[in-house]
Short mmCIF file of C-alpha atoms and ligand atoms in Angstrom, two decimals:
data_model
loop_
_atom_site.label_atom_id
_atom_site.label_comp_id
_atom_site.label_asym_id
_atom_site.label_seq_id
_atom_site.Cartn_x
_atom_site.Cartn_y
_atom_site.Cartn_z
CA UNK A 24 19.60 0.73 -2.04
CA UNK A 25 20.11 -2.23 -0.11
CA UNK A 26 17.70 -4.52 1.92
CA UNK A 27 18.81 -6.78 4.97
CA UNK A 28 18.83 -10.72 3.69
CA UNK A 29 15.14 -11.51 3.75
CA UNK A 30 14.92 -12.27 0.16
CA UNK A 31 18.39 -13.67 -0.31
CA UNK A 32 17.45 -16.21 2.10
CA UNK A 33 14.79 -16.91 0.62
CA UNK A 34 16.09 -17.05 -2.45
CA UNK A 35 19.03 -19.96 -1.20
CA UNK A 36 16.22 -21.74 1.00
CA UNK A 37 14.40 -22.10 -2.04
CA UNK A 38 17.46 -22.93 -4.35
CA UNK A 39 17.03 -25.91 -6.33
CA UNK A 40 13.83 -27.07 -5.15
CA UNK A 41 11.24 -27.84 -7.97
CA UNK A 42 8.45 -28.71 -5.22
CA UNK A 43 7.06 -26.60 -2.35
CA UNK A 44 7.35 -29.36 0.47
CA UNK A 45 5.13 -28.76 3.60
CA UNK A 46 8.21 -27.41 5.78
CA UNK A 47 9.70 -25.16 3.11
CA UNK A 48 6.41 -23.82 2.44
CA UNK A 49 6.00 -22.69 6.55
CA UNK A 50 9.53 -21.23 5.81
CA UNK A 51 8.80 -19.03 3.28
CA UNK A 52 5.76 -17.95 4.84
CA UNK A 53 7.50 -17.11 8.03
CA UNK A 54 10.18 -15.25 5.86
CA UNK A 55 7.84 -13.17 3.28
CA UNK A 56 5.63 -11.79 6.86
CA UNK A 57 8.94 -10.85 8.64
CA UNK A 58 9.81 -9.21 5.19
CA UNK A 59 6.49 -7.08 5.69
CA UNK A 60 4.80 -8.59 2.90
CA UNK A 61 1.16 -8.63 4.26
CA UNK A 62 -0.71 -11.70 5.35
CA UNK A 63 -3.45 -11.83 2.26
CA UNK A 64 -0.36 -11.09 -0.28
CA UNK A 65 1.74 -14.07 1.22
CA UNK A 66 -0.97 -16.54 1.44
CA UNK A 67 -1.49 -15.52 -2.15
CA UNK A 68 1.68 -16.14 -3.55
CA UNK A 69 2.05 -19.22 -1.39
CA UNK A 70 -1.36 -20.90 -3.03
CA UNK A 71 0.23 -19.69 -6.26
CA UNK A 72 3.30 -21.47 -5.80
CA UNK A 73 1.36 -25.04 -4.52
CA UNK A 74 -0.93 -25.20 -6.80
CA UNK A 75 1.52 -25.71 -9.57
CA UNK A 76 2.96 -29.08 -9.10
CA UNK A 77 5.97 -28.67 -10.20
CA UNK A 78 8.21 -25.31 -11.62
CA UNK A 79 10.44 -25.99 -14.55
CA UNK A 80 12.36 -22.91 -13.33
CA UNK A 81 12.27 -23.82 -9.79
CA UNK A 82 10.04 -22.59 -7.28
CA UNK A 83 12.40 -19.72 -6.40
CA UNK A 84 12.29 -18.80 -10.40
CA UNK A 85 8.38 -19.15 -9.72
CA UNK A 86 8.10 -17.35 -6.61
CA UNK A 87 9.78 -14.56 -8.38
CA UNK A 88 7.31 -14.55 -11.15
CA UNK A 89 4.41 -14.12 -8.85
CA UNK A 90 5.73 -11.46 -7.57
CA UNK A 91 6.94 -8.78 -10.13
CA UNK A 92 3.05 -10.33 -11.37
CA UNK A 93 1.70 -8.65 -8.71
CA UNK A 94 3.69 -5.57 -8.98
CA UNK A 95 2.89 -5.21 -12.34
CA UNK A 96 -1.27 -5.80 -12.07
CA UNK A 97 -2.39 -2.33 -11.19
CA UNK A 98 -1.64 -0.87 -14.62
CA UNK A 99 0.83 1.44 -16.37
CA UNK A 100 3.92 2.22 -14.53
CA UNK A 101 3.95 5.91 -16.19
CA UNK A 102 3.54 9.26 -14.62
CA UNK A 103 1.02 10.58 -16.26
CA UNK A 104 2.12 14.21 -17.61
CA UNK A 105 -1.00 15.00 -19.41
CA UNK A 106 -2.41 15.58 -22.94
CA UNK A 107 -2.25 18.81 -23.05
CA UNK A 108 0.12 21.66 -21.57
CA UNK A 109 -0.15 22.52 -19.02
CA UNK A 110 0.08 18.48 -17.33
CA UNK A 111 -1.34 18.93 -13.45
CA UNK A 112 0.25 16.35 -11.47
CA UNK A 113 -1.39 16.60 -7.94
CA UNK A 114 0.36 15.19 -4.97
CA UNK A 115 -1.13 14.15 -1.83
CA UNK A 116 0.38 12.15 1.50
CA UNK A 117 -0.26 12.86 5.44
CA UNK A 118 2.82 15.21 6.89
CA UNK A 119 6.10 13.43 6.69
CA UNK A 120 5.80 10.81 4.43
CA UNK A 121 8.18 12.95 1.83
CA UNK A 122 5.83 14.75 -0.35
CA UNK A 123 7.63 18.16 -0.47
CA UNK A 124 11.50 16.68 -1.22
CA UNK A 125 9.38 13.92 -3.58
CA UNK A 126 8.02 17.14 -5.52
CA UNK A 127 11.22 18.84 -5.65
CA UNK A 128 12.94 15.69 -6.75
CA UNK A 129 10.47 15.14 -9.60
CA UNK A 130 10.21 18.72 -10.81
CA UNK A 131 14.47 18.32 -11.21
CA UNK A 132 13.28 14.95 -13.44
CA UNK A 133 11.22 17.18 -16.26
CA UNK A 134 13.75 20.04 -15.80
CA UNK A 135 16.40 17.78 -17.08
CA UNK A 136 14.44 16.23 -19.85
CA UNK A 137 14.04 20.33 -20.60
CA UNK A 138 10.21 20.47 -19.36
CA UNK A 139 8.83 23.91 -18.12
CA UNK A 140 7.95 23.18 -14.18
CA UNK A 141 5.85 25.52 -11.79
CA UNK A 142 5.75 24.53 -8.38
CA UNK A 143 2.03 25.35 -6.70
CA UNK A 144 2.65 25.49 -2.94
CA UNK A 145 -0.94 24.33 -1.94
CA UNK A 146 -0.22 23.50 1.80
CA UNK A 147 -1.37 26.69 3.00
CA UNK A 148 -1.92 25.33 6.49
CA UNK A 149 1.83 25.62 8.03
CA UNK A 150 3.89 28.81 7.16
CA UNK A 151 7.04 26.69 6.59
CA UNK A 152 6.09 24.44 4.26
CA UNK A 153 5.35 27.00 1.91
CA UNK A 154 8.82 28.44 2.76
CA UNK A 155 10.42 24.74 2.23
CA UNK A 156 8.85 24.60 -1.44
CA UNK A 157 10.47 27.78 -2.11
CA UNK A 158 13.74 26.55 -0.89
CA UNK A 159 13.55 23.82 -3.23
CA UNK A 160 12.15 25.65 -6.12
CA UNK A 161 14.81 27.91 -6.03
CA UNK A 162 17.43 25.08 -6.14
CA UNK A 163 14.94 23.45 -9.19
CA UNK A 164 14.77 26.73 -10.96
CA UNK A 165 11.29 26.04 -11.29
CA UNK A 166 8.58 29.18 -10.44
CA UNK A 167 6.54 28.77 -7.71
CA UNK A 168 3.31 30.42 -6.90
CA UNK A 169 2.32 30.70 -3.44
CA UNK A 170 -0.20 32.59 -1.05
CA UNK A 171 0.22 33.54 2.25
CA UNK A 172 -0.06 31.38 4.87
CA UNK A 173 -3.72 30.34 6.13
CA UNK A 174 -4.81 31.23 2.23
CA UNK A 175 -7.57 29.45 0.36
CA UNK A 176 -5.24 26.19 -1.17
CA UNK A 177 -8.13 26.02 -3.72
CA UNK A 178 -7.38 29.78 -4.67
CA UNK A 179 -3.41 28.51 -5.04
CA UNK A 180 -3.76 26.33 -7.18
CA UNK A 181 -6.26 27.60 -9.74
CA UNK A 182 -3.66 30.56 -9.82
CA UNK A 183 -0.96 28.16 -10.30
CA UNK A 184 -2.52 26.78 -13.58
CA UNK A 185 -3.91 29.60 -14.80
CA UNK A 186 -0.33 31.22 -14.51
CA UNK A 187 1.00 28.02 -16.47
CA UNK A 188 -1.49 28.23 -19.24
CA UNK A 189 -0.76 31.65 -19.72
CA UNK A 190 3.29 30.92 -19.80
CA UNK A 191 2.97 28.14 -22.10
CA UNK A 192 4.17 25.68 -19.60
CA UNK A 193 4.21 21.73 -19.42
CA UNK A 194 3.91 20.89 -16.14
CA UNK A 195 2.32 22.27 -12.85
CA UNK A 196 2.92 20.57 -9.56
CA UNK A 197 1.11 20.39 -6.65
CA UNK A 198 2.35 20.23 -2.81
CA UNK A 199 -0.96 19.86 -0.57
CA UNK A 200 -1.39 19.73 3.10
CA UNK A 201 -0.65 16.72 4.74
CA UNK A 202 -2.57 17.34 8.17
CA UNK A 203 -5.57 19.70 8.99
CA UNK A 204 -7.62 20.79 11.83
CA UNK A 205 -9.25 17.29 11.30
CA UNK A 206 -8.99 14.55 8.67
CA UNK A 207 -12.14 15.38 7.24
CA UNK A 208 -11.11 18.96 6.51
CA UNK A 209 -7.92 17.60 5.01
CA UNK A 210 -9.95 15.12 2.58
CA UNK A 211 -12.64 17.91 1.94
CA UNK A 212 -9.80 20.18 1.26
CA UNK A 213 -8.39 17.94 -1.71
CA UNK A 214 -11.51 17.42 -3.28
CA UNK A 215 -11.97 21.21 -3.25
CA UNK A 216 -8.13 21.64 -4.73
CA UNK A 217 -9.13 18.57 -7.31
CA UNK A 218 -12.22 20.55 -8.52
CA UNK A 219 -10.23 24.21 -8.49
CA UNK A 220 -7.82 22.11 -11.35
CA UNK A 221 -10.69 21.21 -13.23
CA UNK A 222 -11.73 24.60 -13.49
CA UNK A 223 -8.78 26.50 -14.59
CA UNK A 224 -7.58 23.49 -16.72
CA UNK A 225 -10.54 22.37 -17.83
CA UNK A 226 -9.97 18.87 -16.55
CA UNK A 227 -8.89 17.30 -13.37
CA UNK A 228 -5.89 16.50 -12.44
CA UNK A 229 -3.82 13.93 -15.17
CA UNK A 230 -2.09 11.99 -12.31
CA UNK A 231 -2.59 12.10 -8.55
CA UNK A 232 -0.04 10.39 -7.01
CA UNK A 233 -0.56 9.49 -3.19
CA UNK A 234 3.20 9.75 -1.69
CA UNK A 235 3.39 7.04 1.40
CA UNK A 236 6.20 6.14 3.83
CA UNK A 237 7.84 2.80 2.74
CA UNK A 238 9.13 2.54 6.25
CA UNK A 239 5.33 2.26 7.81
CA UNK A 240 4.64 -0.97 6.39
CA UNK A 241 1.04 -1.79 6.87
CA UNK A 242 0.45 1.58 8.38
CA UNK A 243 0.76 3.09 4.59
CA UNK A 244 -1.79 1.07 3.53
CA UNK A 245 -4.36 2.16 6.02
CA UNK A 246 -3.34 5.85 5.08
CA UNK A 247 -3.36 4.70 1.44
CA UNK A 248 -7.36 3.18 1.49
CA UNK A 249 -8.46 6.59 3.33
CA UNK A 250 -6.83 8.94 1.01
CA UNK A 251 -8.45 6.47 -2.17
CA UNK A 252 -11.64 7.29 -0.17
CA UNK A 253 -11.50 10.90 -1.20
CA UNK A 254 -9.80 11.51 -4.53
CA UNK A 255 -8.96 9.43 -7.13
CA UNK A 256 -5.75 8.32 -6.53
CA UNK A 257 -3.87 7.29 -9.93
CA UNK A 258 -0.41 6.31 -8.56
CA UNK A 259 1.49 5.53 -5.74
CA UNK A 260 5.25 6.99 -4.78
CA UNK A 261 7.00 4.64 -1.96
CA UNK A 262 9.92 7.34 -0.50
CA UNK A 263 12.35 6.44 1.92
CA UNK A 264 13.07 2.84 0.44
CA UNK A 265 16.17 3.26 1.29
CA UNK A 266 15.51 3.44 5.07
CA UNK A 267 13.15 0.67 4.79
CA UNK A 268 13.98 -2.35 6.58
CA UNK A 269 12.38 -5.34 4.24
CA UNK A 270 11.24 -4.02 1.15
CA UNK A 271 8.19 -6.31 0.96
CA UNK A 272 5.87 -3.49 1.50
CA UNK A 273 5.82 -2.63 -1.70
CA UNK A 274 4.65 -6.10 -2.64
CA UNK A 275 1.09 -5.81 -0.19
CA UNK A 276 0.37 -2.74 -0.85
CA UNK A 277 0.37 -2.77 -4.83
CA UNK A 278 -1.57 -6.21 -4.70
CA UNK A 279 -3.99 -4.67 -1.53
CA UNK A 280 -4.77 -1.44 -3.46
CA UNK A 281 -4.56 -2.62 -7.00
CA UNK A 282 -2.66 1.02 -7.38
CA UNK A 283 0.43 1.11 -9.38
CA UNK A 284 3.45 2.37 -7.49
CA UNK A 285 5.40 5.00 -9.98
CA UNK A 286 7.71 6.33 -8.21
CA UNK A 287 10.50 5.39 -5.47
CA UNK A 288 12.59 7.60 -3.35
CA UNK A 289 15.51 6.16 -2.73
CA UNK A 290 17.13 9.52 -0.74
CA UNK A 291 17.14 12.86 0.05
CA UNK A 292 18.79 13.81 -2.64
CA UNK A 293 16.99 15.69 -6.07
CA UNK A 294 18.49 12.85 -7.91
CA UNK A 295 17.28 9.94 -5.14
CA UNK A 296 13.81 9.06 -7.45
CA UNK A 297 13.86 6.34 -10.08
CA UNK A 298 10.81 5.28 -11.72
CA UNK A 299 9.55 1.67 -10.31
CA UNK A 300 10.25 -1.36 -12.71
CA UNK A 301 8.89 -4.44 -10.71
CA UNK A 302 11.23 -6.57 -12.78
CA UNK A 303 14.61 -4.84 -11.60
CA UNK A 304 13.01 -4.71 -8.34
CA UNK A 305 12.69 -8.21 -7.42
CA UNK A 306 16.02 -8.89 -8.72
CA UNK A 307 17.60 -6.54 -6.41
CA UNK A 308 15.24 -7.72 -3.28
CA UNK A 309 16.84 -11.40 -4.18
CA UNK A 310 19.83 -10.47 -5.29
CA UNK A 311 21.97 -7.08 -5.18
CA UNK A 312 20.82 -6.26 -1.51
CA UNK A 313 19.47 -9.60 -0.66
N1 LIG B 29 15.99 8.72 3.45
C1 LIG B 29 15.02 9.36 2.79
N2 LIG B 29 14.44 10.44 3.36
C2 LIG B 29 13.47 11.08 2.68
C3 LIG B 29 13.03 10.64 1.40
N3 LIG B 29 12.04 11.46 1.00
C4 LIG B 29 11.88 12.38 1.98
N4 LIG B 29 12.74 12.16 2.99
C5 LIG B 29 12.88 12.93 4.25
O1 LIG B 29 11.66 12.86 4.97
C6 LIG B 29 11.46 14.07 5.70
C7 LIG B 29 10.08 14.64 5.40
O2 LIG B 29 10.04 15.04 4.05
P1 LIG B 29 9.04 16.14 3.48
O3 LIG B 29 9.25 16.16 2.01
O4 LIG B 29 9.18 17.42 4.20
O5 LIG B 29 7.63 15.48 3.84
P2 LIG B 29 6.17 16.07 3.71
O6 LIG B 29 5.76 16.54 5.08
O7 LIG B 29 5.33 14.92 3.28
O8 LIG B 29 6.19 17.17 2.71
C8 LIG B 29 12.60 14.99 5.32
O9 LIG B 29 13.57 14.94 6.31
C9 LIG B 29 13.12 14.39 4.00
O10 LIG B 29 14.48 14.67 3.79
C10 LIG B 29 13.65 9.45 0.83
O11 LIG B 29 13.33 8.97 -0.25
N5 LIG B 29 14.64 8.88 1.59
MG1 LIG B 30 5.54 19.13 2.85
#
């Protein structure tokens, strides 16, 4: 993955410099919006960096530090795959964002570490998506259970655990709808699929990760707050990094939504999704990719 020279030139503006100066500071400002680092997050870090007087490190090495602080504030980094079997890891997103190649991709993760996967195909609203889970089931080898099209998603995915409790299996996961008649069906509609888990697994979902378009900058976030309006959103998975242009999108929405990001797809690829580490991450926005 590799981001356009933002960060690296940041990263030699700010080289050797122990003291934010007035003119370096309007720099760096400049650089971190154009990087699509939101306005709150960059006046943030800036304050950060002036109110110490001075950085032993340097105030790159300190600028640094902020950030993979930030990253790192909304909590555990780890999917969570549940206490019990089956784990119900429910995944929601608006149509496009990846949410269907993000659940293939992490249903080949457990398959590798030798986890038992069923695929619920919950997006009952467009005939192909249902068609395009199967597709990528299929290359998985994970089950899938599906309805027709236009069936109750509720009704899906209560038969999707119930048919993973009954197999003995570890993980069940969900592919929703990403666009209804209206946005209030759609949010309506997860709650209902959120409360069908609880009642064939006898608690909600373990992890509800919100899938968003890294690409969409600011736009994700919007999506991101309504979504967090509805159902309790527990992580956040940033595809398409590797199409995105600055790579400071990550950094505004983790501090505006005080949701961990979990996940990153870097591809469309099974293989193209690593688990987020905000250390490695700034290291490759300053340094790798620039
Ligand atoms: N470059 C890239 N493309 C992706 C990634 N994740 C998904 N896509 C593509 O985005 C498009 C929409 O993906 P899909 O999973 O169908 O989105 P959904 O509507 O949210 O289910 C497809 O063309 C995918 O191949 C990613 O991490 N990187
Ligand atoms: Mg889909």
């Amino acid at each position: 993955m590799r981001f356009p020279g933002v960060f690296r030139n940041i990263a030699r503006r700010l080289a050797g410099k122990t003291i934010l100066d007035a003119s370096t500071a309007e720099e760096l400002e400049e650089a971190l919006l154009g990087a699509d680092v939101g306005f709150e997050t960059v006046e943030k870090l800036l304050k950060g960096l002036e109110d110490s007087s001075a950085h032993a490190g340097g105030v790159q090495a300190g600028l640094r530090e902020s950030i993979v602080g930030l990253l790192s504030s909304g909590g555990a980094a780890a999917v969570n795959e549940g206490r019990e079997k089956p784990g119900v890891i429910f995944v929601a997103g608006v149509n496009g964002v990846g949410k269907t190649t993000t659940i293939a991709k992490l249903a080949h993760f457990y398959k590798k570490q030798g986890r038992e996967v069923l695929l619920s195909a919950a997006d009952t609203f467009r005939a192909a998506a249902i068609d395009q889970l199967e597709i990528w089931a299929g290359r998985v080898g994970a089950p899938i259970v599906k309805h027709k099209p236009g069936a109750d998603p509720a009704a899906v995915v209560f038969d999707s655990v119930s048919a993973a409790r009954a197999r003995g299996m570890d993980l069940v996961i969900v592919d929703t709808a990403g666009r209804l008649h209206t946005r209030q069906n759609l949010m309506e509609e997860l709650k209902k699929i959120t409360r069908s888990v609880e009642k064939a697994n006898g608690r909600p979902p373990d992890e509800t990760l919100l899938v968003l378009d890294a690409t969409t900058g600011q736009n994700a976030v919007a999506q991101a707050r309504e979504f967090m309006n509805a159902i309790p959103v527990t992580g956040l998975v940033l595809a398409k990094m590797d199409s995105s242009a600055r790579g400071g999108t990550v950094i505004s929405i983790m501090d505006e939504l005080g949701v961990p990001v979990k996940l990153i797809g870097t591809g469309e690829k099974l293989d193209d999704l690593e688990v987020f580490d905000p250390g490695k991450f700034v290291e490759m926005l300053f340094e790798e990719g620039g």
